[in-house]
PDB file of C-alpha atoms in Angstrom:
ATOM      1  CA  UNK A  50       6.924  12.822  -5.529  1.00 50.00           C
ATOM      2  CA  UNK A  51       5.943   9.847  -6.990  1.00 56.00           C
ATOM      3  CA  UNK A  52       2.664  10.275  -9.667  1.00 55.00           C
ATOM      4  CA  UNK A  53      -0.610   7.854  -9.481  1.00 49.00           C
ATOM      5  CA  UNK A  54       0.606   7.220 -13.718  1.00 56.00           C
ATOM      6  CA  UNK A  55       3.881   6.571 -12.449  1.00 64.00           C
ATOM      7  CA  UNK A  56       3.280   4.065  -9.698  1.00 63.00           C
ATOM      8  CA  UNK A  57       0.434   2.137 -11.406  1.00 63.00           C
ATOM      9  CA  UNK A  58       3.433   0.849 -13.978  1.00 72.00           C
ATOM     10  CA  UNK A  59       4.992  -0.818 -11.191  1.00 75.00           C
ATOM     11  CA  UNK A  60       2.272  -3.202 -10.388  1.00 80.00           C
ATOM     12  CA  UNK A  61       3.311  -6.777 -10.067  1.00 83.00           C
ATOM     13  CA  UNK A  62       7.060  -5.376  -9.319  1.00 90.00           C
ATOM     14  CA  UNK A  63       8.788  -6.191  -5.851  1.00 95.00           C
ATOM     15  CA  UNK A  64       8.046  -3.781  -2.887  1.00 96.00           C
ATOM     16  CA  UNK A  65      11.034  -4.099  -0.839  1.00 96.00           C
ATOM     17  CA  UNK A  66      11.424  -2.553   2.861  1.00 96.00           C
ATOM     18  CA  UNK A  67      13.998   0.372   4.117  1.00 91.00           C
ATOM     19  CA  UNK A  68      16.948  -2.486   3.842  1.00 94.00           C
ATOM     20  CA  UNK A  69      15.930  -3.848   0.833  1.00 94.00           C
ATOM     21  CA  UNK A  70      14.122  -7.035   1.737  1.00 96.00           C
ATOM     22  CA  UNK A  71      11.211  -8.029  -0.124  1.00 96.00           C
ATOM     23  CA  UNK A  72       7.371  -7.511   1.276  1.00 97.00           C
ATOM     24  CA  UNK A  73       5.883  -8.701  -1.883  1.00 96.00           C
ATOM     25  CA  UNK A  74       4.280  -7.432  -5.018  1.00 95.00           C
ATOM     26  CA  UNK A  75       2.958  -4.145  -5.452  1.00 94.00           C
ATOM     27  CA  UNK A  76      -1.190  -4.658  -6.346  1.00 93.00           C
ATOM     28  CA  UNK A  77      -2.553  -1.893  -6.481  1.00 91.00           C
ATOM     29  CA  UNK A  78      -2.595   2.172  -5.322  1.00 89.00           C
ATOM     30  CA  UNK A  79      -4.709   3.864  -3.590  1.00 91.00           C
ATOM     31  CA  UNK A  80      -4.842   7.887  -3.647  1.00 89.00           C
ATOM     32  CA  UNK A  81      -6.325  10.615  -1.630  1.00 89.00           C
ATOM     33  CA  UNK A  82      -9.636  11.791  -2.829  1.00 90.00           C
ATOM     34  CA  UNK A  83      -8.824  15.079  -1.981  1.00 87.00           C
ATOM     35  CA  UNK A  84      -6.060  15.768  -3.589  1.00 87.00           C
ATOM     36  CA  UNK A  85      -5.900  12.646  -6.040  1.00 86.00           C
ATOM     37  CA  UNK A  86      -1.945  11.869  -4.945  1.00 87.00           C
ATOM     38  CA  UNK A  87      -1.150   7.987  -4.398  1.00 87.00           C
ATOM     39  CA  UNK A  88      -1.360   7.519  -0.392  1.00 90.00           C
ATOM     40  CA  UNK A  89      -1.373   4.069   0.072  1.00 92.00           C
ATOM     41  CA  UNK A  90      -0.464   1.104  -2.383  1.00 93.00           C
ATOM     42  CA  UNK A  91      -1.667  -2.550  -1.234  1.00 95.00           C
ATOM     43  CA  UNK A  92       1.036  -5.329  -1.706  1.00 96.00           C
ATOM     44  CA  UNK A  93       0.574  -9.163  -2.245  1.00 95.00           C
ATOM     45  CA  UNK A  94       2.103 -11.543   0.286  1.00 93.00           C
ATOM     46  CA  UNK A  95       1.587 -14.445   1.820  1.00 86.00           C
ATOM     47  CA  UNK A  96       1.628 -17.968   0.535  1.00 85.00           C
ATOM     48  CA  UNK A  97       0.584 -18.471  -2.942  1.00 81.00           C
ATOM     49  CA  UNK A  98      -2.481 -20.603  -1.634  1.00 83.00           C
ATOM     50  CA  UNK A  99      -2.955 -17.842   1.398  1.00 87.00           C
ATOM     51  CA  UNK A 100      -2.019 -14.501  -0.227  1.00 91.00           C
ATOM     52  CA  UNK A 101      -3.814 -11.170   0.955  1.00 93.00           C
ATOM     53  CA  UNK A 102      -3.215  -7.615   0.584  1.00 96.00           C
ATOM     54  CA  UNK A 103      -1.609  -5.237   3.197  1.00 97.00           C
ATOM     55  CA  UNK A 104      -1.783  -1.567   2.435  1.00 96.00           C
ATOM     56  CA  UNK A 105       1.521   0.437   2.495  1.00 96.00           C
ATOM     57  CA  UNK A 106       1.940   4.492   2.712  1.00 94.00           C
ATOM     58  CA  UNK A 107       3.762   5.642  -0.034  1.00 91.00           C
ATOM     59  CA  UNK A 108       4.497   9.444   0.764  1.00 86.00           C
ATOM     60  CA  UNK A 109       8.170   8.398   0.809  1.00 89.00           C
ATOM     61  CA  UNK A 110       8.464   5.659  -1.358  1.00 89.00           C
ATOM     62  CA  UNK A 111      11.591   5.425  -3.378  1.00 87.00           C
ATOM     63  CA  UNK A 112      11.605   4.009  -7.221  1.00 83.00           C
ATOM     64  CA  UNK A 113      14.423   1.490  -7.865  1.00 81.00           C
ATOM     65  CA  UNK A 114      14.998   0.044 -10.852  1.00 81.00           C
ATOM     66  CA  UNK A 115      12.361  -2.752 -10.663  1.00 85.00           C
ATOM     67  CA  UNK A 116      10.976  -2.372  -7.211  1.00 89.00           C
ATOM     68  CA  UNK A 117       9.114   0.303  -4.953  1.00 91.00           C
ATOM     69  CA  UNK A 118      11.011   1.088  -1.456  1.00 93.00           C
ATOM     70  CA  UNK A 119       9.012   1.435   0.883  1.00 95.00           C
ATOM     71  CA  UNK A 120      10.243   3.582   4.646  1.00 94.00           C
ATOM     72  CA  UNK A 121       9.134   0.875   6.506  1.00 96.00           C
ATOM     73  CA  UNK A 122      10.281  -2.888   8.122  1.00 96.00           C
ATOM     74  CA  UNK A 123       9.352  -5.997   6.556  1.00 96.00           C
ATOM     75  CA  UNK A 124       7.879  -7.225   9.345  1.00 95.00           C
ATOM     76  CA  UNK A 125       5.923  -3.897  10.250  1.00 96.00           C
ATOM     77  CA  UNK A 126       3.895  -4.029   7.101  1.00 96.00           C
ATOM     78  CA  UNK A 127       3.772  -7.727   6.767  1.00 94.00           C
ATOM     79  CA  UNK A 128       1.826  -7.167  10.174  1.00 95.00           C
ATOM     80  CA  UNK A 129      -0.717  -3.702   8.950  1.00 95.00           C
ATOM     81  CA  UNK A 130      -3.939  -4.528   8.420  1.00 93.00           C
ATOM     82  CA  UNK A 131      -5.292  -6.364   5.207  1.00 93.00           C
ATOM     83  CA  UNK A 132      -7.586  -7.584   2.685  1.00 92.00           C
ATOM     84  CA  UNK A 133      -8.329 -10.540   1.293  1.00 89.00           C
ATOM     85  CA  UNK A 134      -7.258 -10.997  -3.036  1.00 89.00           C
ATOM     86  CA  UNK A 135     -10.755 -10.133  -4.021  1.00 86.00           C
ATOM     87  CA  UNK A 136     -11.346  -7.928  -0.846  1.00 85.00           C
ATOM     88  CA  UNK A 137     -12.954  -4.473  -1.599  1.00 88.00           C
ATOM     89  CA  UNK A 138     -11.786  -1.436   1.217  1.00 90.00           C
ATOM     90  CA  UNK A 139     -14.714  -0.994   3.391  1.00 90.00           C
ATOM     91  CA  UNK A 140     -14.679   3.072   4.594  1.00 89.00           C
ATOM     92  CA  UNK A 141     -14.982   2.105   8.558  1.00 86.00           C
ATOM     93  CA  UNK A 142     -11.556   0.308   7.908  1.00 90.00           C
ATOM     94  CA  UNK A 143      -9.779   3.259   6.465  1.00 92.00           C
ATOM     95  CA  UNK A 144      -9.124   4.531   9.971  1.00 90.00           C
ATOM     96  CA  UNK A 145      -7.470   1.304  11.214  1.00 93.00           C
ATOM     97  CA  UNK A 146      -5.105   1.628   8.318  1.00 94.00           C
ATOM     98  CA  UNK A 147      -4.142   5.346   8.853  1.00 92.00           C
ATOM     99  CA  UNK A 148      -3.707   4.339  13.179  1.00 93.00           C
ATOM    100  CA  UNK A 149      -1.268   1.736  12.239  1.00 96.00           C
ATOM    101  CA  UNK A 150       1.284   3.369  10.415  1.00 95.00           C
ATOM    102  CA  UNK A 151       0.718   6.512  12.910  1.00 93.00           C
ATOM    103  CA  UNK A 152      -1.163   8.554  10.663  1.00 90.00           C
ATOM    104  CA  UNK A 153      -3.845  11.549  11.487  1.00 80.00           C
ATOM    105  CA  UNK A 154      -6.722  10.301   8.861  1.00 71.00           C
ATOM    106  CA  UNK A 155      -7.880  13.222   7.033  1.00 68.00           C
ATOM    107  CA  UNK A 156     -10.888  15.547   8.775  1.00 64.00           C
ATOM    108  CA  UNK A 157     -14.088  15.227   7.784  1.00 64.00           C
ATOM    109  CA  UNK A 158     -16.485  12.181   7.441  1.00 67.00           C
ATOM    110  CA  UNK A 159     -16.724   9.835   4.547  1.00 75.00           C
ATOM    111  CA  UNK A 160     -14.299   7.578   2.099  1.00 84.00           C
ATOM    112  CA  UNK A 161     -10.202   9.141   2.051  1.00 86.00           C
ATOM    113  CA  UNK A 162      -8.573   6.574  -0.146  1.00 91.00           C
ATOM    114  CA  UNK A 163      -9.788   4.997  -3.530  1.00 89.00           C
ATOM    115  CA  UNK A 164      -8.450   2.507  -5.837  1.00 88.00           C
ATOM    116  CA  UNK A 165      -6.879   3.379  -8.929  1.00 80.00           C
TER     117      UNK A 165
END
């Protein structure tokens, strides 16, 4: 398993997809707040003038030697939902994310991912 230390030295390094194509630049991770393990990790792409930020699961990301692989298509996370550069994660959006990738969100009410 992959540690929140651990992943946070990888920001700015390539997230690539299951075949090794890149997505774009790891940004930042996001962890569960109930268990404080990284869960998500948002990744730069787009055009330098139009970047954004589209979040990522991580639960079976792979270190490489200077990338994050991620179990997923190019195209399929190019497509999840985003965030703009400066773009804070508003709770009511959390859900979108987890339906996307397929995900149960976590029970209860209330925020299920934060920044680190």
């Amino acid at each position: 398993m992959i540690q929140p230390a651990d992943i946070r030295e990888w920001r700015d390094h390539n997230v690539v997809d299951s075949k090794g194509h890149k997505i774009g630049a790891l940004e930042a991770v996001y962890v569960d707040t109930a268990t404080d393990e990284p869960a998500m990790a948002t990744v730069k792409t787009g055009l330098p003038t139009r970047q954004r930020l589209v979040f990522v699961p991580v639960d079976d990301a792979v270190v490489g030697p200077d990338y994050l692989k991620v179990p997923y298509e190019k195209g399929t996370v190019r497509k999840a939902p985003s965030i703009s550069m400066d773009g804070v994660l508003p709770v009511e959006y959390e859900q979108t994310i987890f339906q996307y990738y397929g995900m149960a969100r976590p029970g209860g009410g209330g925020r299920h991912l934060a920044r680190r």
